[in-house]
Amino acid sequence: METVIFEDLGLSPAILKAVKNMGFEEASPIQAKAIPAVRSGRDIIGQAQTGTGKTAAFGIPLLEKIDPKSKKLQAIVLCPTRELAIQVAEEIRNLAAYIHGIKILPIYGGQEIVKQIRSLKSGVQLVIGTPGRVMDHMRRKTLKMDELHTVVLDEADEMLNMGFREDIETILAGVPEERQIVLFSATMPRPILEITKKFQKDAELIKVTKRELTVPNIEQFYYEVKPKSREEVLSRLLDIYHPKLSVVFCNTKKQVDNLVNGLLGRGYFAAGLHGDMKQAQRDRVMQGFRSGKTEILVATDVAARGIDVDEIEAVFNYDLPQDDEYYVHRIGRTGRAGRVGRSFSFVSGKEVYKLKEIQRYCNTKIRAQKVPSLDDVANTKIDKVLDEIAYMIENDDLSFFLETIQEEVNQSDLTSMDMAAALLKLCVGARDDQPSGDDMFENTGAEEPGMVRLFINIGKKDRAKPGDILGAIAGESGMPGKIVGTIDMYDKYTFVEVPREYAREILDAVNHAKIKGKSVAVEPANQK
């Protein structure tokens, strides 16, 4: 498809100014096709993924159609989640920045309905809401439909997946006979087609081809990893690539919770997002992620709808998505605003064939990678430390430290190279190539090469959590939390894996230390 710039679409000066201020010049394929079509007033079916710019595709013609002089409700946008409703409202507000008199209100569950009613009574032309809360207002007659001329269904397939079909049909049945219905959906399952047939008239289908759906500035890799080793491999990739923000996708809520606990136990700043969480919890998690306090967001597909953060540098498919199209949804979270992003997928066994299906569907190449070793992680850390050292030499005053090193060299048999090497090892926790020779750490049953499994006589019944174990190891031994491997916690005891070269030091430091008020005993685990 030929490149279309926004000037070619005949936008009003106010909207064109807003679009330029948002940093956009070229229209995306869905925008170039949908804006003229929605303007025509016909019912529209748009097939497009998240991250393709579809909010502006319906938002721009919607704003052009709204009369700012009338304070009555003129359009409704339905979204599957609160997060997406807030995101859509924010983007349309940005598009309307230079149009005076248009009031936009997001309405959703979890927010006081009295506050929403007060806002609606003051006069709102555009409502963006979740089906359940829109239904509430319709029942209360706080949404007046007399002058409503447009209804947009955003991510209609997700609304159906979440059980909103009946609500959607009730809402559409309650709007005026003469209205425009614009429906956007990533997929076109039978229930969507049934809704379009029942409520739309002579709808025009706009479809973005699969080639246009792929994102060229995302490097895509996959690793063959057994499920029990995925947490460890994820940790190594996080250490090597060190993304500023990353999203890890799991297929189940239980897996989200388990992985978050595991990552927290390893010392990462991680938080989970799934449908069982209360809205206040989800808000806190997203606020922490947007502010950078949380670096790793672990989420299910539905809960991740509406996440629109430009700084996401990596996406991990901890589980492969059930639907090929969800792969595009997921990796589209990274590589935004012209940045290069990375996606990493974990597969095992027959999942390799599923990955090939995804590659065919997306018309993309996902490259096989070797699982990084602990040496790879250590070498990466060394490179980063050396880069920081080079910067400090160039920019900082190191005279005091030079004098200190010189004094130590003069008073001992050490050389400055010996000291530099020792300090580098201290910084990165690099591995020794030679084994310790301590027979007590043989055959402890550790899953990862180079690791030792320790037994600690405290467990869940003692109210202990993985974070308590990690804190005790880091606090008592002075080791960085990230060196600690898998923590398996049972009712009365816990197994924890640590690097072999630090096993003796950790055992001596933690043995008889207090965890949750209990003096614990630590010993090498016996492989049964």
XYZ file of C-alpha atoms in Angstrom:
528
model
C 0.000 0.000 0.000
C 1.268 3.485 -0.901
C 2.289 5.853 1.884
C -0.486 8.276 2.865
C 0.325 11.422 4.847
C -2.345 12.988 7.068
C -2.545 16.138 4.897
C -3.802 13.913 2.061
C -6.784 12.839 4.193
C -8.229 16.364 4.341
C -8.211 16.674 8.123
C -9.442 19.870 9.741
C -6.631 22.291 10.764
C -7.341 21.634 14.481
C -7.058 17.839 14.162
C -4.062 18.089 11.806
C -2.261 20.266 14.362
C -3.039 17.756 17.130
C -1.828 14.817 15.007
C 1.463 16.598 14.263
C 1.927 17.448 17.948
C 1.487 13.746 18.714
C 4.446 13.096 16.390
C 2.615 11.475 13.469
C 3.026 12.358 9.798
C 2.180 9.206 7.862
C -1.157 7.459 8.315
C -1.009 3.754 9.158
C -2.691 1.368 6.663
C -5.842 1.049 8.774
C -6.044 4.834 9.234
C -5.632 5.497 5.500
C -8.463 3.072 4.718
C -10.812 3.624 7.653
C -10.889 7.428 8.033
C -12.519 8.078 4.603
C -14.816 5.057 5.057
C -16.077 6.110 8.520
C -16.545 9.669 7.220
C -18.929 8.344 4.563
C -21.450 7.506 7.286
C -21.723 3.846 6.294
C -21.521 1.022 8.817
C -17.939 -0.271 8.934
C -16.272 -3.572 9.844
C -12.543 -3.023 10.411
C -10.185 -5.948 10.890
C -7.012 -4.727 12.598
C -4.701 -5.647 15.451
C -3.658 -3.730 18.550
C -0.841 -1.284 17.808
C -1.938 -0.508 14.225
C -3.345 2.937 15.067
C -7.022 2.036 14.926
C -7.980 4.446 17.760
C -7.149 7.394 15.500
C -8.769 5.532 12.581
C -12.200 5.852 14.228
C -11.387 8.732 16.610
C -10.612 11.327 13.924
C -13.863 10.944 11.905
C -15.775 10.664 15.196
C -14.474 14.067 16.345
C -15.256 15.581 12.929
C -18.849 14.391 13.249
C -19.497 15.672 16.811
C -21.210 19.054 17.181
C -19.495 20.925 20.078
C -22.463 23.321 20.387
C -24.761 20.496 21.467
C -24.052 19.210 24.976
C -26.000 15.980 24.401
C -24.475 12.526 23.993
C -23.601 11.934 20.319
C -21.296 8.891 20.268
C -20.320 5.853 22.370
C -17.142 3.757 22.104
C -17.345 0.323 23.769
C -14.078 -1.274 24.993
C -13.456 -4.676 26.636
C -11.420 -3.425 29.628
C -11.101 -0.415 31.884
C -7.454 0.002 30.849
C -8.336 0.180 27.157
C -11.226 2.596 27.819
C -8.863 4.957 29.665
C -6.243 4.653 26.925
C -8.757 5.332 24.122
C -10.197 8.318 26.006
C -6.715 9.745 26.488
C -5.788 9.372 22.813
C -9.040 10.922 21.571
C -8.573 13.803 24.037
C -5.130 14.369 22.494
C -6.698 14.394 19.017
C -9.303 16.916 20.257
C -6.719 19.160 21.966
C -7.430 22.111 19.632
C -11.195 21.610 19.307
C -13.118 23.671 21.862
C -16.275 22.445 23.533
C -16.005 18.659 23.150
C -16.234 16.736 26.422
C -15.052 13.115 26.544
C -15.846 10.831 29.486
C -14.542 7.307 30.170
C -16.990 5.222 32.242
C -16.128 1.839 33.745
C -16.636 -0.388 36.745
C -14.556 0.272 39.843
C -15.150 4.009 39.704
C -17.952 5.626 41.727
C -21.073 5.678 39.554
C -22.345 8.818 41.337
C -19.321 10.723 40.054
C -20.001 9.475 36.517
C -23.681 10.465 36.736
C -22.682 13.987 37.812
C -20.314 14.281 34.824
C -22.962 12.980 32.410
C -25.520 15.502 33.681
C -23.083 18.371 33.057
C -23.050 17.488 29.350
C -20.858 14.924 27.546
C -20.752 14.390 23.768
C -18.554 11.264 23.688
C -18.613 8.352 26.151
C -15.942 5.632 26.123
C -16.925 2.753 28.359
C -17.023 -0.907 29.191
C -20.262 -2.741 28.271
C -21.241 -3.513 31.871
C -21.026 0.076 33.078
C -22.717 1.472 29.932
C -25.567 -0.983 30.606
C -25.794 0.300 34.224
C -26.221 3.869 33.006
C -28.784 2.824 30.405
C -30.840 1.123 33.131
C -30.588 4.239 35.290
C -31.511 6.397 32.273
C -28.425 8.538 32.865
C -27.330 7.987 29.246
C -29.700 9.899 26.955
C -29.621 8.366 23.462
C -31.845 10.903 21.611
C -29.018 12.503 19.610
C -26.664 9.504 19.470
C -25.439 9.032 15.893
C -22.398 6.699 16.223
C -21.464 3.553 18.153
C -17.936 2.131 17.940
C -17.122 -1.411 19.109
C -13.366 -1.529 19.762
C -11.751 -4.992 19.991
C -15.143 -6.638 19.592
C -13.691 -10.173 19.646
C -12.239 -9.565 23.105
C -15.578 -8.263 24.394
C -17.193 -11.503 23.226
C -14.389 -13.596 24.776
C -15.083 -11.855 28.084
C -18.783 -12.694 27.950
C -20.206 -9.305 26.920
C -22.246 -10.472 23.911
C -25.635 -10.061 25.622
C -24.658 -6.617 26.942
C -23.493 -5.493 23.492
C -26.717 -6.642 21.869
C -28.798 -4.885 24.544
C -26.848 -1.650 24.042
C -27.142 -1.789 20.240
C -30.867 -2.522 20.504
C -31.282 0.603 22.660
C -29.679 3.149 20.310
C -31.642 5.152 17.682
C -32.624 3.428 14.419
C -30.682 5.953 12.350
C -27.092 5.544 13.532
C -23.682 4.451 12.293
C -22.075 1.346 13.795
C -18.305 0.991 13.431
C -16.868 -2.345 14.555
C -13.175 -3.161 14.940
C -11.976 -6.693 15.637
C -8.675 -8.561 15.268
C -10.498 -11.766 14.332
C -13.869 -12.456 12.720
C -15.421 -15.441 14.552
C -19.034 -16.428 13.878
C -20.540 -14.464 16.838
C -19.005 -11.243 15.443
C -20.489 -11.934 12.018
C -23.873 -12.615 13.644
C -23.758 -9.217 15.411
C -22.795 -7.412 12.194
C -25.613 -9.124 10.291
C -28.187 -8.298 12.980
C -27.287 -4.661 13.699
C -25.328 -3.278 10.738
C -26.707 -2.246 7.361
C -24.725 -2.906 4.192
C -21.450 -2.685 6.150
C -18.171 -2.014 4.346
C -15.319 -4.384 5.254
C -11.882 -2.832 5.726
C -9.090 -5.304 6.249
C -5.387 -4.794 6.873
C -3.451 -7.582 5.175
C -1.225 -9.891 7.156
C 1.890 -8.363 5.629
C 0.824 -4.968 6.885
C 0.209 -6.429 10.360
C 3.805 -7.524 10.886
C 6.095 -5.129 12.703
C 9.468 -4.815 10.907
C 11.452 -3.222 13.750
C 11.013 -6.146 16.161
C 13.763 -8.756 16.392
C 12.070 -12.118 17.023
C 13.802 -15.118 18.626
C 12.807 -18.468 20.098
C 14.418 -20.901 22.521
C 13.709 -24.594 23.015
C 13.290 -24.770 26.791
C 11.602 -27.345 29.024
C 8.800 -25.827 31.145
C 10.654 -26.389 34.436
C 13.698 -24.452 33.129
C 11.838 -21.458 31.672
C 12.117 -19.273 34.750
C 15.888 -19.734 34.820
C 16.252 -19.008 31.080
C 14.014 -15.950 31.425
C 16.268 -14.691 34.231
C 19.377 -15.145 32.093
C 17.834 -13.283 29.155
C 16.760 -10.453 31.461
C 20.334 -10.232 32.783
C 21.899 -10.294 29.303
C 19.579 -7.857 27.509
C 18.640 -5.818 30.599
C 15.465 -4.288 29.071
C 14.252 -1.077 30.694
C 10.677 -2.433 30.725
C 9.440 -5.840 29.583
C 6.171 -7.771 29.401
C 6.023 -11.538 29.963
C 2.905 -13.284 28.623
C 1.465 -16.402 30.271
C -1.664 -18.308 29.242
C -3.105 -18.792 32.742
C -3.658 -16.684 35.861
C -1.990 -19.350 37.989
C 1.141 -19.226 35.847
C 1.233 -15.428 36.194
C 1.157 -15.695 40.007
C 3.759 -18.476 40.103
C 6.161 -16.661 37.800
C 5.836 -13.338 39.637
C 6.678 -15.080 42.931
C 9.654 -16.762 41.286
C 10.992 -13.521 39.796
C 10.538 -11.646 43.067
C 12.416 -14.460 44.802
C 15.290 -13.928 42.373
C 15.475 -10.217 43.137
C 13.685 -8.740 40.095
C 11.126 -5.930 40.223
C 8.127 -7.845 38.823
C 4.344 -7.599 39.139
C 1.406 -9.585 37.747
C -1.747 -8.564 35.898
C -4.737 -10.875 35.351
C -8.519 -10.919 35.451
C -8.895 -12.179 39.033
C -7.258 -9.069 40.456
C -9.399 -6.250 41.834
C -9.435 -3.060 39.840
C -7.539 -1.108 42.511
C -4.763 -3.731 42.387
C -4.572 -3.543 38.604
C -4.353 0.252 38.756
C -1.476 0.070 41.225
C 0.369 -2.474 39.083
C 0.004 -0.363 35.925
C 1.042 2.809 37.736
C 4.168 1.049 39.008
C 4.949 -0.236 35.498
C 4.458 3.123 33.784
C 6.622 4.881 36.376
C 9.396 2.279 36.010
C 9.217 1.058 39.624
C 8.099 -2.288 38.199
C 10.439 -3.379 35.396
C 8.756 -6.666 34.458
C 5.004 -7.014 33.932
C 3.731 -10.616 33.854
C 0.262 -10.759 32.281
C -2.429 -12.789 30.574
C -3.604 -11.678 27.114
C -6.951 -10.227 28.178
C -5.504 -8.345 31.163
C -2.795 -6.857 28.931
C -5.321 -5.119 26.672
C -4.858 -1.379 26.912
C -1.174 -1.483 27.888
C 0.328 1.265 25.759
C 3.802 2.111 27.076
C 6.399 3.229 24.542
C 9.449 2.209 26.611
C 8.719 -1.560 26.512
C 11.945 -2.974 25.077
C 11.185 -6.708 25.198
C 8.236 -9.091 25.118
C 8.564 -12.679 26.346
C 6.137 -15.418 25.306
C 6.627 -17.584 28.406
C 3.771 -19.664 26.977
C 2.989 -19.622 23.256
C -0.398 -17.970 22.616
C -3.364 -20.236 21.884
C -4.338 -18.172 18.837
C -1.852 -17.256 16.078
C -3.215 -13.707 15.944
C -2.448 -13.160 19.613
C 1.248 -13.433 18.761
C 0.931 -10.201 16.749
C -0.986 -8.567 19.619
C 1.744 -9.518 22.061
C 4.880 -8.534 20.176
C 3.203 -5.273 19.112
C 3.698 -4.074 22.697
C 7.365 -3.457 21.904
C 9.119 -1.662 19.055
C 6.829 1.362 19.351
C 7.458 4.994 18.470
C 10.239 4.053 16.047
C 12.216 2.062 18.624
C 13.683 -1.374 17.949
C 12.071 -4.037 20.118
C 12.772 -7.691 20.825
C 10.490 -10.663 21.338
C 11.517 -13.997 22.859
C 9.366 -17.136 22.693
C 9.866 -20.305 24.738
C 8.872 -23.629 23.158
C 9.232 -27.289 24.009
C 8.384 -30.523 22.198
C 5.587 -30.212 19.640
C 5.247 -26.477 20.273
C 7.923 -26.008 17.603
C 5.232 -26.904 15.015
C 2.887 -24.340 16.548
C 5.649 -21.749 16.197
C 5.989 -22.604 12.493
C 2.252 -21.980 12.073
C 2.666 -18.559 13.704
C 5.552 -17.743 11.348
C 3.451 -18.676 8.310
C 0.474 -16.686 9.543
C 2.484 -13.550 10.373
C 4.722 -13.861 7.314
C 7.701 -13.325 9.590
C 10.932 -15.012 10.630
C 11.428 -16.097 14.240
C 15.056 -17.116 14.658
C 16.260 -20.020 16.809
C 18.727 -19.078 19.558
C 20.917 -21.119 21.876
C 19.987 -20.868 25.560
C 22.582 -18.571 27.164
C 24.879 -20.194 29.724
C 25.834 -18.763 33.108
C 29.178 -17.846 31.529
C 27.319 -15.828 28.867
C 25.500 -13.954 31.630
C 28.765 -13.324 33.521
C 30.516 -12.111 30.357
C 27.660 -9.738 29.618
C 27.874 -8.337 33.131
C 31.637 -7.896 32.701
C 31.116 -6.008 29.426
C 28.609 -3.685 31.089
C 30.906 -3.027 34.038
C 33.832 -2.317 31.670
C 31.659 0.150 29.732
C 30.776 1.902 32.990
C 34.453 1.955 33.984
C 35.429 3.526 30.647
C 32.786 6.208 31.158
C 33.991 6.929 34.717
C 37.614 7.214 33.595
C 36.525 9.713 30.946
C 34.214 11.798 33.116
C 34.978 11.382 36.845
C 37.741 12.533 39.171
C 39.395 9.296 40.353
C 42.483 10.791 42.025
C 41.514 9.667 45.551
C 40.938 6.071 44.382
C 44.197 6.040 42.376
C 46.127 7.088 45.477
C 44.397 4.365 47.528
C 45.285 1.660 44.987
C 48.874 2.938 44.740
C 49.288 2.787 48.534
C 47.970 -0.783 48.645
C 50.289 -1.850 45.809
C 53.304 -0.272 47.544
C 52.536 -1.974 50.872
C 51.896 -5.493 49.533
C 52.898 -7.987 46.867
C 49.736 -7.196 44.881
C 49.831 -5.588 41.467
C 47.301 -3.059 40.221
C 46.167 -5.706 37.677
C 45.507 -8.190 40.506
C 43.381 -5.596 42.282
C 41.503 -4.629 39.114
C 40.677 -8.285 38.409
C 39.478 -8.892 41.983
C 37.349 -5.742 41.967
C 35.819 -6.756 38.622
C 34.920 -10.171 40.020
C 33.444 -8.508 43.096
C 31.266 -6.302 40.854
C 29.855 -9.025 38.621
C 29.988 -12.170 40.761
C 31.827 -13.947 37.946
C 32.091 -17.731 38.109
C 35.301 -19.604 38.855
C 36.108 -22.159 36.194
C 37.640 -24.515 38.747
C 35.307 -26.530 41.004
C 35.616 -26.076 44.755
C 36.602 -29.668 45.385
C 34.205 -29.809 48.352
C 32.628 -33.287 48.181
C 29.694 -32.327 50.403
C 28.185 -30.383 47.490
C 28.237 -33.319 45.051
C 24.893 -34.828 43.936
C 22.585 -32.317 45.619
C 19.956 -32.694 42.869
C 20.320 -29.177 41.409
C 18.618 -28.878 38.029
C 21.017 -26.302 36.584
C 24.704 -27.026 35.831
C 27.047 -25.203 38.185
C 24.411 -24.894 40.898
C 24.095 -26.521 44.337
C 20.795 -27.341 46.051
C 20.556 -26.399 49.739
C 18.003 -27.628 52.289
C 16.578 -25.117 54.820
C 14.289 -26.324 57.645
C 11.626 -23.626 57.291
C 8.550 -23.604 55.056
C 5.083 -22.258 54.308
C 3.661 -23.352 57.691
C 6.214 -21.059 59.332
C 4.666 -18.177 57.330
C 7.861 -17.917 55.284
C 7.826 -16.772 51.653
C 10.455 -17.007 48.865
C 11.309 -13.358 49.469
C 12.209 -14.158 53.103
C 14.616 -16.888 51.996
C 16.167 -14.619 49.372
C 16.456 -11.770 51.886
C 18.191 -14.004 54.421
C 20.714 -15.267 51.846
C 21.469 -11.799 50.499
C 21.457 -10.149 53.940
C 23.571 -12.704 55.795
C 26.080 -13.536 53.035
C 26.263 -10.136 51.331
C 25.712 -11.829 47.963
C 23.544 -10.144 45.292
C 20.025 -11.611 45.213
C 20.207 -12.318 41.476
C 22.726 -15.150 41.902
C 20.099 -17.229 43.715
C 18.366 -19.787 41.515
C 15.140 -21.740 41.949
C 13.427 -21.588 45.358
C 11.063 -24.552 45.962
C 9.040 -24.027 49.122
C 7.074 -26.754 50.917
C 5.097 -26.796 54.176
C 7.997 -27.521 56.555
C 11.150 -26.996 54.499
C 12.598 -25.219 51.463
C 15.077 -26.104 48.719
C 17.120 -23.297 47.180
C 19.704 -23.421 44.402
C 22.855 -21.272 44.582
C 26.055 -21.137 42.464
C 28.514 -23.836 43.520
C 31.378 -21.375 44.095
C 29.310 -19.498 46.698
C 27.616 -22.528 48.299
C 30.044 -22.884 51.252
C 29.975 -19.160 52.013
C 26.145 -19.013 51.851
C 25.729 -22.167 53.946
C 28.038 -20.838 56.681
C 26.415 -17.387 56.663
C 22.763 -18.484 56.719
C 23.125 -21.501 59.034
C 21.563 -20.565 62.432
C 20.371 -17.214 61.048
C 16.808 -16.213 61.940
C 14.030 -16.264 59.351
C 10.559 -15.266 60.556
C 11.886 -15.445 64.114
C 13.082 -19.033 63.720
C 16.754 -20.046 63.910
C 17.239 -22.168 60.769
C 19.534 -25.022 59.868
C 21.027 -25.175 56.356
C 22.711 -28.149 54.728
C 23.375 -29.543 51.245
C 20.334 -31.379 49.891
C 20.648 -35.113 49.320
C 19.633 -36.393 45.909
C 17.235 -39.280 46.476
